[in-house]
Amino acid sequence: MGSAAVMAAGTTAMSLALVAPSSAARVAATPKAAKKFTIALVPGLTVDPFYITMERGAAAEAAKLGVKLIWQGGTTFSPTTQIPVVESLLAEHPSALLIAPTDVVALKAPIEKFVHAGIPVISVDTTLTDTSILDARITSDNFQGGELAAETIAKLAHYTGQVAVDNVNPGISTTDARQAGFIAQIKKYPHMSVAAVEYNTDSPTLAASQTKDMVLKFPKLVGIFGTNLYGAQGAGEAIAAAGKKGKIFVAGYDAEPATVKLLKKGVINVLVIQQPAVEGADAVKYAYDILTGHKSAVPKATLVPNIVGTTANSSNPSITKYYYQSSLASLGG
Ligand code: T6T
């Protein structure tokens, strides 16, 4: 697992190297012109360490390029809280919009208003079903993360038994892809099946009670997949509370203190760790390239590799360096 993670990190370096020519162009173009650019970053929600870490990467890149970064979003992962933020940002007419849409369809119309106003839009982390209106999109390899979660549980459970998924909400591109990858992989094992899929609306408390219920309802349950940090936390805590550690295996996503603690204890057996700072930095870089006339250098779709955290490697600096941050760069954290 450790070497898989190192390979994944190496792949990142390779994908960054591929965009090196545009970096060179950027250095030449940086001076005064850059000062006038204001790039808005709208996360899925503002209090999630995944997006906070993304802001830190974006802020570092913005400082390097001499552009202003605005960070605005809702405090819950929902179109109801995100759409008003997006609409009020339009009135500020930023030079570019970087956004993690909270729904693959509901955010299309609000984003289209930016497109019609001539503002480039890049999706970062989540995206839309209709990607044609976007200048670029950046995300992790979510389907592969789901496959990896399934593979890990299957191996630990000797390829026999039932598994379940604790997901956020349907209609989120990232977590939908993780679930699809997980289910596709489980289908490859003739003695395994998916007993249930639950939706926790980003509440670890709800994920925990759903997990508790599933443990009681499905006696053949050998594994559970929490598709993001809230689902992973809730599922892991419920498995520990039910005394099922080592009997029901847990695969989760995202490395923040609660999930890392469960990983270290061996309750969570594998954590798929993303690179949100890389995603944020790439998004700012690509927006800058578009704004400075280097659009042809910007890839339409960027897939950032996953890092694999296990109980065995959870204290290794080659892995801990990917753990998420909990304070924003814009707050001086
Ligand atoms: O897993 C991340 C992100 O990739 C996903 O789109 C939503 O949930 C997180 O922010 C973690 O809470």
mmCIF file of C-alpha atoms and ligand atoms in Angstrom, residues 44-45 48-51 54 77 100-101 124-127 139-140 142 168 172-176 178 202 227-231 253-256 272 274 276 279 324, ligand 1:
data_model
loop_
_atom_site.group_PDB
_atom_site.id
_atom_site.type_symbol
_atom_site.label_atom_id
_atom_site.label_comp_id
_atom_site.label_asym_id
_atom_site.label_seq_id
_atom_site.Cartn_x
_atom_site.Cartn_y
_atom_site.Cartn_z
ATOM 1 C CA GLY A 44 -18.913 22.889 -1.634
ATOM 2 C CA LEU A 45 -19.021 24.252 1.904
ATOM 3 C CA ASP A 48 -14.960 21.237 5.530
ATOM 4 C CA PRO A 49 -11.188 20.617 5.923
ATOM 5 C CA PHE A 50 -11.108 19.273 2.362
ATOM 6 C CA TYR A 51 -12.126 22.665 0.957
ATOM 7 C CA MET A 54 -8.056 23.549 -1.258
ATOM 8 C CA PHE A 77 -23.147 21.187 1.146
ATOM 9 C CA ALA A 100 -17.282 22.928 -6.609
ATOM 10 C CA PRO A 101 -20.940 22.594 -7.710
ATOM 11 C CA VAL A 124 -12.831 21.968 -9.013
ATOM 12 C CA ASP A 125 -13.586 18.757 -7.088
ATOM 13 C CA THR A 126 -17.250 18.305 -8.083
ATOM 14 C CA THR A 127 -18.564 19.154 -11.548
ATOM 15 C CA THR A 139 -11.001 16.471 -9.722
ATOM 16 C CA SER A 140 -9.582 13.350 -8.077
ATOM 17 C CA ASN A 142 -13.119 9.222 -7.789
ATOM 18 C CA VAL A 168 -23.788 11.940 0.978
ATOM 19 C CA ILE A 172 -22.879 14.905 -6.460
ATOM 20 C CA SER A 173 -20.381 14.023 -9.196
ATOM 21 C CA THR A 174 -17.516 12.975 -6.916
ATOM 22 C CA THR A 175 -19.351 10.794 -4.427
ATOM 23 C CA ASP A 176 -21.601 9.310 -7.142
ATOM 24 C CA ARG A 178 -16.924 6.750 -5.815
ATOM 25 C CA ASP A 202 -22.993 15.091 5.204
ATOM 26 C CA THR A 227 -17.724 8.010 0.571
ATOM 27 C CA ASN A 228 -16.439 11.221 2.128
ATOM 28 C CA LEU A 229 -15.048 12.431 5.414
ATOM 29 C CA TYR A 230 -18.417 12.723 7.177
ATOM 30 C CA GLY A 231 -19.616 9.280 6.047
ATOM 31 C CA TYR A 253 -12.411 8.936 2.155
ATOM 32 C CA ASP A 254 -10.530 12.083 3.248
ATOM 33 C CA ALA A 255 -7.924 12.655 5.942
ATOM 34 C CA GLU A 256 -8.933 15.058 8.695
ATOM 35 C CA VAL A 272 -8.518 7.370 0.163
ATOM 36 C CA GLN A 274 -7.202 13.428 -2.002
ATOM 37 C CA PRO A 276 -7.184 19.357 -2.491
ATOM 38 C CA GLU A 279 -6.600 20.956 -7.076
ATOM 39 C CA TYR A 324 -5.874 18.008 5.454
HETATM 40 O O1 T6T B 1 -14.705 14.278 -0.223
HETATM 41 C C1 T6T B 1 -14.686 15.674 -0.268
HETATM 42 C C2 T6T B 1 -15.064 16.129 -1.650
HETATM 43 O O2 T6T B 1 -14.217 15.532 -2.596
HETATM 44 C C3 T6T B 1 -16.512 15.755 -1.960
HETATM 45 O O3 T6T B 1 -16.877 16.246 -3.204
HETATM 46 C C4 T6T B 1 -17.436 16.264 -0.888
HETATM 47 O O4 T6T B 1 -16.994 15.828 0.373
HETATM 48 C C5 T6T B 1 -15.677 16.222 0.736
HETATM 49 O O5 T6T B 1 -15.596 17.608 0.760
HETATM 50 C C6 T6T B 1 -15.349 15.715 2.133
HETATM 51 O O6 T6T B 1 -16.289 16.119 3.055
#
